[in-house]
Amino acid sequence: MKPDVLVMAASPSADVMAQLEQHFHCHHLWQQAAEQQAAWLATVAPNARGVLTTGAIGIQADLLAQLPKVEIVAVNGIGTDAVDLAATRARGILVSNTPGVLTDDVADLALTLLLSAARRLPALDAFVRNGSWQAGKPIASTRALRGKVCGVYGYGRIGQAIAARAAAFGMQVQYFQPRAIEGASAPRAESLLALAQASDYLVVAAPGSPATRHTVSAEVLAALGPQGTLVNIARGSLVDEAALITALREGTLGFAALDVFADEPRVPAALRELENVVLTPHVGSLTVETRHAMGQLVVDNLRAHFAGQPLLTPVL
Ligand code: 8YV
């Protein structure tokens, strides 16, 4: 008999969806209207042995409590900050995620945002569309990237891939994370504040967790300064969003390029109204190739578990 799996969100890969149907008895929460989900869950939750969720949705203690037979939570993403790991560990529930396969695309988006900020792409796009160019209005110069300091906060796989790309643009890279990396390609700043002070661009690539919450504080933003740019492709929780809005509004921070927000998909109007921002809807890993690879890794982890084998990419 196929194991019952609760699927919280669809994969954009049709092939992954077909494999899920082939190997598991899938129950698709995302197909249920919001007002019906609770009643529907009550009928399927008692038999679910697996859960497929995303980095953004995760799974919290209240839902886990409704799943007496759950053995594995497979996260279609790298971040596990939305998974109640204390609850899964307490019950011996296994957790997997999708490291590695999304590194390049997330790093590419970080550089896309950084370049968009550096060259003020949204304003230039608007300038052409709204006829300002044709009307002969002046175009402001921007600053070159080469020689500027790119501070990378969080120097794991994604942080290091961002560093390699920034270096290819002639930037000087520094990093900060609590644990120093031996033989790292870039020097480590002694603190996040020191990194922000030294940086023209501060790119956030650290995991979301209670320890990193709001570490990009008002003080760090002030250290980055009026010519500085914040780029965030990690998690909104790392940044004090209210302080960020104030800093951008008052010009004590120059610019922000953000793919992630504190309360997605709700982005504060105060942030959306600013001109010194470029905003994307949490799409770091959203390419055809990467979402397929992520989904495949989810399927492979679930299949390995139900075949009695170790997980390919366990979260410890
Ligand atoms: C996605 C992510 O939002 O990997 C993560 O942690 O945040 C993103 O890749 C998501 O998990 C896609 O399902």
mmCIF file of C-alpha atoms and ligand atoms in Angstrom:
data_model
loop_
_atom_site.group_PDB
_atom_site.id
_atom_site.type_symbol
_atom_site.label_atom_id
_atom_site.label_comp_id
_atom_site.label_asym_id
_atom_site.label_seq_id
_atom_site.Cartn_x
_atom_site.Cartn_y
_atom_site.Cartn_z
ATOM 1 C CA MET A 1 0.000 0.000 0.000
ATOM 2 C CA LYS A 2 1.309 3.461 -0.876
ATOM 3 C CA PRO A 3 2.116 5.621 2.157
ATOM 4 C CA ASP A 4 -0.227 8.561 2.770
ATOM 5 C CA VAL A 5 1.493 11.921 2.263
ATOM 6 C CA LEU A 6 0.058 15.336 3.079
ATOM 7 C CA VAL A 7 1.144 17.748 0.329
ATOM 8 C CA MET A 8 1.042 21.349 1.531
ATOM 9 C CA ALA A 9 2.031 23.000 -1.784
ATOM 10 C CA ALA A 10 2.393 21.929 -5.412
ATOM 11 C CA SER A 11 5.713 21.735 -7.241
ATOM 12 C CA PRO A 12 5.791 23.630 -10.554
ATOM 13 C CA SER A 13 7.396 20.499 -12.048
ATOM 14 C CA ALA A 14 4.712 18.298 -13.644
ATOM 15 C CA ASP A 15 7.185 15.417 -13.576
ATOM 16 C CA VAL A 16 7.639 15.772 -9.815
ATOM 17 C CA MET A 17 3.852 15.886 -9.308
ATOM 18 C CA ALA A 18 3.487 12.715 -11.417
ATOM 19 C CA GLN A 19 6.155 10.923 -9.363
ATOM 20 C CA LEU A 20 4.395 11.913 -6.149
ATOM 21 C CA GLU A 21 1.142 10.404 -7.431
ATOM 22 C CA GLN A 22 2.985 7.278 -8.595
ATOM 23 C CA HIS A 23 4.704 6.526 -5.300
ATOM 24 C CA PHE A 24 2.417 7.949 -2.627
ATOM 25 C CA HIS A 25 -1.223 8.311 -1.729
ATOM 26 C CA CYS A 26 -1.199 12.103 -1.914
ATOM 27 C CA HIS A 27 -3.564 14.424 -0.065
ATOM 28 C CA HIS A 28 -3.263 17.920 -1.526
ATOM 29 C CA LEU A 29 -3.978 20.584 1.070
ATOM 30 C CA TRP A 30 -3.253 23.355 -1.464
ATOM 31 C CA GLN A 31 -6.241 22.194 -3.548
ATOM 32 C CA GLN A 32 -8.662 22.817 -0.669
ATOM 33 C CA ALA A 33 -10.392 26.166 -0.255
ATOM 34 C CA ALA A 34 -9.146 27.940 2.880
ATOM 35 C CA GLU A 35 -12.479 27.611 4.700
ATOM 36 C CA GLN A 36 -12.607 23.843 4.058
ATOM 37 C CA GLN A 37 -9.073 22.982 5.063
ATOM 38 C CA ALA A 38 -9.734 22.283 8.744
ATOM 39 C CA ALA A 39 -12.581 19.821 8.095
ATOM 40 C CA TRP A 40 -10.672 18.196 5.234
ATOM 41 C CA LEU A 41 -7.547 17.827 7.375
ATOM 42 C CA ALA A 42 -9.513 16.098 10.090
ATOM 43 C CA THR A 43 -10.315 13.308 7.612
ATOM 44 C CA VAL A 44 -6.816 12.806 6.145
ATOM 45 C CA ALA A 45 -4.472 13.779 9.003
ATOM 46 C CA PRO A 46 -4.898 10.589 11.072
ATOM 47 C CA ASN A 47 -3.307 8.417 8.344
ATOM 48 C CA ALA A 48 -0.580 10.727 7.009
ATOM 49 C CA ARG A 49 2.887 9.179 7.360
ATOM 50 C CA GLY A 50 4.655 11.919 5.428
ATOM 51 C CA VAL A 51 4.351 15.678 4.916
ATOM 52 C CA LEU A 52 5.662 17.638 1.949
ATOM 53 C CA THR A 53 5.996 21.329 2.717
ATOM 54 C CA THR A 54 8.017 24.342 1.550
ATOM 55 C CA GLY A 55 10.656 26.495 3.164
ATOM 56 C CA ALA A 56 8.162 29.317 3.543
ATOM 57 C CA ILE A 57 5.203 27.250 4.854
ATOM 58 C CA GLY A 58 7.137 24.790 7.018
ATOM 59 C CA ILE A 59 5.044 23.032 9.656
ATOM 60 C CA GLN A 60 4.101 24.178 13.127
ATOM 61 C CA ALA A 61 3.336 22.297 16.316
ATOM 62 C CA ASP A 62 -0.479 22.586 15.991
ATOM 63 C CA LEU A 63 -0.537 20.749 12.643
ATOM 64 C CA LEU A 64 2.056 18.196 13.762
ATOM 65 C CA ALA A 65 -0.183 17.459 16.731
ATOM 66 C CA GLN A 66 -2.951 16.456 14.307
ATOM 67 C CA LEU A 67 -0.663 13.924 12.584
ATOM 68 C CA PRO A 68 -0.230 10.984 14.990
ATOM 69 C CA LYS A 69 1.422 8.718 12.397
ATOM 70 C CA VAL A 70 3.772 11.183 10.708
ATOM 71 C CA GLU A 71 7.327 9.864 10.265
ATOM 72 C CA ILE A 72 8.905 12.388 7.891
ATOM 73 C CA VAL A 73 8.586 16.057 6.947
ATOM 74 C CA ALA A 74 10.181 16.703 3.547
ATOM 75 C CA VAL A 75 10.845 20.408 2.977
ATOM 76 C CA ASN A 76 10.932 21.595 -0.636
ATOM 77 C CA GLY A 77 13.491 24.281 0.178
ATOM 78 C CA ILE A 78 16.670 24.788 2.174
ATOM 79 C CA GLY A 79 15.344 26.914 5.041
ATOM 80 C CA THR A 80 13.861 25.037 7.979
ATOM 81 C CA ASP A 81 13.084 28.074 10.128
ATOM 82 C CA ALA A 82 9.338 27.575 9.586
ATOM 83 C CA VAL A 83 9.516 23.950 10.780
ATOM 84 C CA ASP A 84 9.021 23.383 14.497
ATOM 85 C CA LEU A 85 12.197 21.318 14.848
ATOM 86 C CA ALA A 86 11.773 21.024 18.608
ATOM 87 C CA ALA A 87 8.433 19.297 18.017
ATOM 88 C CA THR A 88 9.753 17.007 15.256
ATOM 89 C CA ARG A 89 12.798 16.040 17.330
ATOM 90 C CA ALA A 90 10.697 15.374 20.412
ATOM 91 C CA ARG A 91 8.662 12.848 18.414
ATOM 92 C CA GLY A 92 11.547 11.407 16.394
ATOM 93 C CA ILE A 93 10.043 12.716 13.141
ATOM 94 C CA LEU A 94 12.667 12.927 10.373
ATOM 95 C CA VAL A 95 13.125 16.165 8.417
ATOM 96 C CA SER A 96 14.767 16.600 5.011
ATOM 97 C CA ASN A 97 15.480 19.713 2.943
ATOM 98 C CA THR A 98 17.002 20.539 -0.458
ATOM 99 C CA PRO A 99 20.524 21.937 -0.023
ATOM 100 C CA GLY A 100 22.901 22.339 -2.938
ATOM 101 C CA VAL A 101 20.484 22.237 -5.851
ATOM 102 C CA LEU A 102 19.277 25.834 -5.386
ATOM 103 C CA THR A 103 22.606 27.502 -4.569
ATOM 104 C CA ASP A 104 23.359 28.936 -8.007
ATOM 105 C CA ASP A 105 19.917 30.342 -8.693
ATOM 106 C CA VAL A 106 19.631 32.009 -5.299
ATOM 107 C CA ALA A 107 23.115 33.501 -5.717
ATOM 108 C CA ASP A 108 22.165 34.654 -9.213
ATOM 109 C CA LEU A 109 19.118 36.444 -7.832
ATOM 110 C CA ALA A 110 21.254 38.097 -5.152
ATOM 111 C CA LEU A 111 23.491 39.534 -7.882
ATOM 112 C CA THR A 112 20.472 40.451 -10.011
ATOM 113 C CA LEU A 113 19.127 42.478 -7.086
ATOM 114 C CA LEU A 114 22.539 43.956 -6.292
ATOM 115 C CA LEU A 115 23.050 45.032 -9.911
ATOM 116 C CA SER A 116 19.489 46.370 -10.150
ATOM 117 C CA ALA A 117 20.150 48.466 -7.063
ATOM 118 C CA ALA A 118 23.596 49.625 -8.228
ATOM 119 C CA ARG A 119 22.340 50.775 -11.620
ATOM 120 C CA ARG A 120 18.873 51.855 -10.370
ATOM 121 C CA LEU A 121 17.168 49.579 -12.860
ATOM 122 C CA PRO A 122 13.530 50.146 -11.731
ATOM 123 C CA ALA A 123 13.888 53.934 -12.107
ATOM 124 C CA LEU A 124 15.532 53.599 -15.515
ATOM 125 C CA ASP A 125 12.845 51.208 -16.717
ATOM 126 C CA ALA A 126 10.186 53.701 -15.596
ATOM 127 C CA PHE A 127 12.132 56.527 -17.234
ATOM 128 C CA VAL A 128 11.845 54.866 -20.660
ATOM 129 C CA ARG A 129 8.234 53.743 -20.198
ATOM 130 C CA ASN A 130 6.874 57.084 -18.967
ATOM 131 C CA GLY A 131 8.394 59.105 -21.779
ATOM 132 C CA SER A 132 10.986 60.938 -19.677
ATOM 133 C CA TRP A 133 13.759 59.880 -22.053
ATOM 134 C CA GLN A 134 11.883 61.111 -25.101
ATOM 135 C CA ALA A 135 11.071 64.336 -23.255
ATOM 136 C CA GLY A 136 14.810 64.929 -22.862
ATOM 137 C CA LYS A 137 14.840 64.807 -19.078
ATOM 138 C CA PRO A 138 18.264 64.353 -17.440
ATOM 139 C CA ILE A 139 19.409 60.877 -16.410
ATOM 140 C CA ALA A 140 21.322 60.583 -13.140
ATOM 141 C CA SER A 141 24.648 58.718 -13.174
ATOM 142 C CA THR A 142 25.091 55.706 -10.946
ATOM 143 C CA ARG A 143 28.231 54.381 -9.258
ATOM 144 C CA ALA A 144 30.463 51.622 -10.662
ATOM 145 C CA LEU A 145 30.599 48.284 -8.860
ATOM 146 C CA ARG A 146 34.291 47.603 -9.303
ATOM 147 C CA GLY A 147 36.312 48.212 -6.195
ATOM 148 C CA LYS A 148 33.242 48.457 -3.968
ATOM 149 C CA VAL A 149 32.981 46.260 -0.899
ATOM 150 C CA CYS A 150 30.413 43.475 -0.891
ATOM 151 C CA GLY A 151 29.798 42.247 2.651
ATOM 152 C CA VAL A 152 28.261 38.794 2.792
ATOM 153 C CA TYR A 153 26.406 37.971 5.995
ATOM 154 C CA GLY A 154 26.276 34.178 6.247
ATOM 155 C CA TYR A 155 29.046 32.321 4.458
ATOM 156 C CA GLY A 156 27.526 28.935 3.727
ATOM 157 C CA ARG A 157 27.065 27.505 0.258
ATOM 158 C CA ILE A 158 24.841 30.368 -0.930
ATOM 159 C CA GLY A 159 26.959 33.101 0.689
ATOM 160 C CA GLN A 160 30.096 31.713 -0.936
ATOM 161 C CA ALA A 161 28.396 31.496 -4.342
ATOM 162 C CA ILE A 162 27.365 35.151 -3.970
ATOM 163 C CA ALA A 163 30.951 36.048 -3.036
ATOM 164 C CA ALA A 164 32.334 34.343 -6.166
ATOM 165 C CA ARG A 165 29.898 36.267 -8.359
ATOM 166 C CA ALA A 166 30.600 39.602 -6.632
ATOM 167 C CA ALA A 167 34.351 39.022 -7.057
ATOM 168 C CA ALA A 168 33.784 38.408 -10.773
ATOM 169 C CA PHE A 169 32.319 41.926 -10.947
ATOM 170 C CA GLY A 170 35.521 43.329 -9.439
ATOM 171 C CA MET A 171 34.077 43.804 -5.959
ATOM 172 C CA GLN A 172 36.081 43.268 -2.781
ATOM 173 C CA VAL A 173 34.377 40.653 -0.649
ATOM 174 C CA GLN A 174 34.308 40.331 3.124
ATOM 175 C CA TYR A 175 32.067 38.071 5.159
ATOM 176 C CA PHE A 176 30.683 37.652 8.615
ATOM 177 C CA GLN A 177 29.171 34.715 10.414
ATOM 178 C CA PRO A 178 29.785 33.633 13.989
ATOM 179 C CA ARG A 179 31.889 30.614 12.996
ATOM 180 C CA ALA A 180 35.051 31.480 11.029
ATOM 181 C CA ILE A 181 35.645 29.389 7.908
ATOM 182 C CA GLU A 182 39.154 28.038 7.555
ATOM 183 C CA GLY A 183 40.693 28.811 4.181
ATOM 184 C CA ALA A 184 37.766 31.078 3.220
ATOM 185 C CA SER A 185 38.096 32.976 -0.044
ATOM 186 C CA ALA A 186 37.442 36.303 1.731
ATOM 187 C CA PRO A 187 38.439 37.929 5.052
ATOM 188 C CA ARG A 188 36.024 37.653 7.978
ATOM 189 C CA ALA A 189 34.874 40.844 9.692
ATOM 190 C CA GLU A 190 34.893 40.675 13.479
ATOM 191 C CA SER A 191 31.152 41.371 13.756
ATOM 192 C CA LEU A 192 28.109 42.061 11.612
ATOM 193 C CA LEU A 193 28.372 45.718 12.614
ATOM 194 C CA ALA A 194 32.006 45.848 11.461
ATOM 195 C CA LEU A 195 30.999 44.174 8.196
ATOM 196 C CA ALA A 196 28.241 46.753 7.635
ATOM 197 C CA GLN A 197 30.686 49.585 8.395
ATOM 198 C CA ALA A 198 33.142 48.265 5.800
ATOM 199 C CA SER A 199 30.513 47.458 3.129
ATOM 200 C CA ASP A 200 28.980 49.358 0.253
ATOM 201 C CA TYR A 201 26.609 46.426 -0.293
ATOM 202 C CA LEU A 202 25.537 44.125 2.528
ATOM 203 C CA VAL A 203 24.057 40.867 1.246
ATOM 204 C CA VAL A 204 22.093 38.787 3.750
ATOM 205 C CA ALA A 205 22.550 35.037 3.177
ATOM 206 C CA ALA A 206 22.345 33.655 6.712
ATOM 207 C CA PRO A 207 19.659 31.234 7.898
ATOM 208 C CA GLY A 208 16.557 32.513 9.645
ATOM 209 C CA SER A 209 16.422 31.442 13.303
ATOM 210 C CA PRO A 210 15.695 32.933 16.721
ATOM 211 C CA ALA A 211 19.453 33.661 16.975
ATOM 212 C CA THR A 212 19.566 35.669 13.742
ATOM 213 C CA ARG A 213 16.214 37.461 14.158
ATOM 214 C CA HIS A 214 16.558 41.239 13.653
ATOM 215 C CA THR A 215 20.369 40.999 13.657
ATOM 216 C CA VAL A 216 20.269 43.460 10.751
ATOM 217 C CA SER A 217 19.234 46.116 13.246
ATOM 218 C CA ALA A 218 18.853 49.911 13.107
ATOM 219 C CA GLU A 219 22.494 50.138 14.197
ATOM 220 C CA VAL A 220 23.701 47.831 11.405
ATOM 221 C CA LEU A 221 21.640 49.747 8.824
ATOM 222 C CA ALA A 222 23.085 53.054 10.057
ATOM 223 C CA ALA A 223 26.595 51.578 9.737
ATOM 224 C CA LEU A 224 25.860 50.622 6.130
ATOM 225 C CA GLY A 225 24.988 54.270 5.647
ATOM 226 C CA PRO A 226 23.402 56.702 3.191
ATOM 227 C CA GLN A 227 25.452 55.361 0.257
ATOM 228 C CA GLY A 228 24.945 51.753 1.319
ATOM 229 C CA THR A 229 22.644 49.094 -0.096
ATOM 230 C CA LEU A 230 21.045 46.166 1.709
ATOM 231 C CA VAL A 231 20.309 43.015 -0.316
ATOM 232 C CA ASN A 232 18.274 40.219 1.296
ATOM 233 C CA ILE A 233 17.680 36.834 -0.355
ATOM 234 C CA ALA A 234 17.607 34.874 2.929
ATOM 235 C CA ARG A 235 14.700 35.483 5.294
ATOM 236 C CA GLY A 236 12.804 38.629 6.221
ATOM 237 C CA SER A 237 13.142 37.751 9.896
ATOM 238 C CA LEU A 238 16.846 38.653 9.889
ATOM 239 C CA VAL A 239 16.073 42.318 9.254
ATOM 240 C CA ASP A 240 14.296 44.750 11.562
ATOM 241 C CA GLU A 241 11.831 45.738 8.829
ATOM 242 C CA ALA A 242 10.415 48.751 10.688
ATOM 243 C CA ALA A 243 13.941 50.116 11.191
ATOM 244 C CA LEU A 244 14.693 49.414 7.530
ATOM 245 C CA ILE A 245 11.674 51.420 6.368
ATOM 246 C CA THR A 246 12.645 54.331 8.622
ATOM 247 C CA ALA A 247 16.268 54.257 7.427
ATOM 248 C CA LEU A 248 15.231 54.173 3.753
ATOM 249 C CA ARG A 249 12.662 56.907 4.254
ATOM 250 C CA GLU A 250 15.083 59.183 6.100
ATOM 251 C CA GLY A 251 17.976 58.418 3.769
ATOM 252 C CA THR A 252 20.243 57.054 6.491
ATOM 253 C CA LEU A 253 20.352 53.939 4.291
ATOM 254 C CA GLY A 254 20.684 54.422 0.544
ATOM 255 C CA PHE A 255 18.825 51.538 -1.048
ATOM 256 C CA ALA A 256 17.379 48.091 -0.388
ATOM 257 C CA ALA A 257 16.929 45.176 -2.777
ATOM 258 C CA LEU A 258 14.699 42.571 -1.183
ATOM 259 C CA ASP A 259 13.372 39.153 -2.164
ATOM 260 C CA VAL A 260 12.156 38.251 1.325
ATOM 261 C CA PHE A 261 10.001 40.000 3.905
ATOM 262 C CA ALA A 262 8.948 39.708 7.528
ATOM 263 C CA ASP A 263 5.355 38.598 6.865
ATOM 264 C CA GLU A 264 5.090 37.189 3.338
ATOM 265 C CA PRO A 265 3.214 37.759 1.114
ATOM 266 C CA ARG A 266 2.191 40.909 2.984
ATOM 267 C CA VAL A 267 4.734 43.624 2.198
ATOM 268 C CA PRO A 268 4.079 46.839 4.144
ATOM 269 C CA ALA A 269 2.671 49.692 2.021
ATOM 270 C CA ALA A 270 5.345 51.927 3.553
ATOM 271 C CA LEU A 271 7.992 49.757 1.888
ATOM 272 C CA ARG A 272 6.137 49.408 -1.429
ATOM 273 C CA GLU A 273 5.772 53.181 -1.709
ATOM 274 C CA LEU A 274 9.502 53.918 -1.444
ATOM 275 C CA GLU A 275 11.529 54.689 -4.546
ATOM 276 C CA ASN A 276 14.855 53.540 -3.148
ATOM 277 C CA VAL A 277 13.889 49.861 -3.169
ATOM 278 C CA VAL A 278 13.620 47.018 -5.636
ATOM 279 C CA LEU A 279 11.306 44.226 -4.521
ATOM 280 C CA THR A 280 10.780 40.639 -5.737
ATOM 281 C CA PRO A 281 8.284 38.050 -4.390
ATOM 282 C CA HIS A 282 10.579 35.406 -2.792
ATOM 283 C CA VAL A 283 11.717 33.838 -6.061
ATOM 284 C CA GLY A 284 15.379 32.982 -5.412
ATOM 285 C CA SER A 285 14.945 29.333 -6.376
ATOM 286 C CA LEU A 286 12.129 29.837 -8.880
ATOM 287 C CA THR A 287 13.592 28.547 -12.130
ATOM 288 C CA VAL A 288 12.283 25.561 -14.065
ATOM 289 C CA GLU A 289 15.528 23.645 -13.587
ATOM 290 C CA THR A 290 15.986 24.315 -9.880
ATOM 291 C CA ARG A 291 12.387 23.773 -8.849
ATOM 292 C CA HIS A 292 12.489 20.442 -10.696
ATOM 293 C CA ALA A 293 15.743 19.460 -8.954
ATOM 294 C CA MET A 294 14.341 20.494 -5.569
ATOM 295 C CA GLY A 295 11.138 18.527 -6.148
ATOM 296 C CA GLN A 296 13.122 15.506 -7.289
ATOM 297 C CA LEU A 297 15.176 15.614 -4.087
ATOM 298 C CA VAL A 298 11.958 15.765 -2.063
ATOM 299 C CA VAL A 299 10.584 12.713 -3.896
ATOM 300 C CA ASP A 300 13.906 10.878 -3.464
ATOM 301 C CA ASN A 301 14.006 11.609 0.279
ATOM 302 C CA LEU A 302 10.422 10.421 0.756
ATOM 303 C CA ARG A 303 11.029 7.275 -1.302
ATOM 304 C CA ALA A 304 14.257 6.515 0.568
ATOM 305 C CA HIS A 305 12.496 6.830 3.910
ATOM 306 C CA PHE A 306 9.548 4.623 3.000
ATOM 307 C CA ALA A 307 11.949 2.045 1.529
ATOM 308 C CA GLY A 308 13.690 1.884 4.907
ATOM 309 C CA GLN A 309 16.801 3.700 3.700
ATOM 310 C CA PRO A 310 18.572 6.735 5.175
ATOM 311 C CA LEU A 311 17.528 10.175 3.950
ATOM 312 C CA LEU A 312 19.661 11.722 1.195
ATOM 313 C CA THR A 313 19.651 15.206 2.732
ATOM 314 C CA PRO A 314 18.569 14.982 6.374
ATOM 315 C CA VAL A 315 18.198 18.040 8.597
ATOM 316 C CA LEU A 316 19.960 17.128 11.819
HETATM 317 C C1 8YV B 1 11.320 28.694 -1.537
HETATM 318 C C2 8YV B 1 13.237 29.006 0.117
HETATM 319 O O1 8YV B 1 10.585 29.734 -1.068
HETATM 320 O O2 8YV B 1 14.660 27.165 -0.060
HETATM 321 C C3 8YV B 1 14.115 27.966 0.683
HETATM 322 O O3 8YV B 1 14.300 27.944 1.907
HETATM 323 O O4 8YV B 1 12.919 29.942 0.760
HETATM 324 C C4 8YV B 1 12.787 28.910 -1.314
HETATM 325 O O5 8YV B 1 13.554 28.132 -2.097
HETATM 326 C C5 8YV B 1 10.546 27.509 -1.164
HETATM 327 O O6 8YV B 1 10.998 26.734 -0.155
HETATM 328 C C6 8YV B 1 10.072 26.780 -2.386
HETATM 329 O O7 8YV B 1 9.298 25.709 -2.148
#
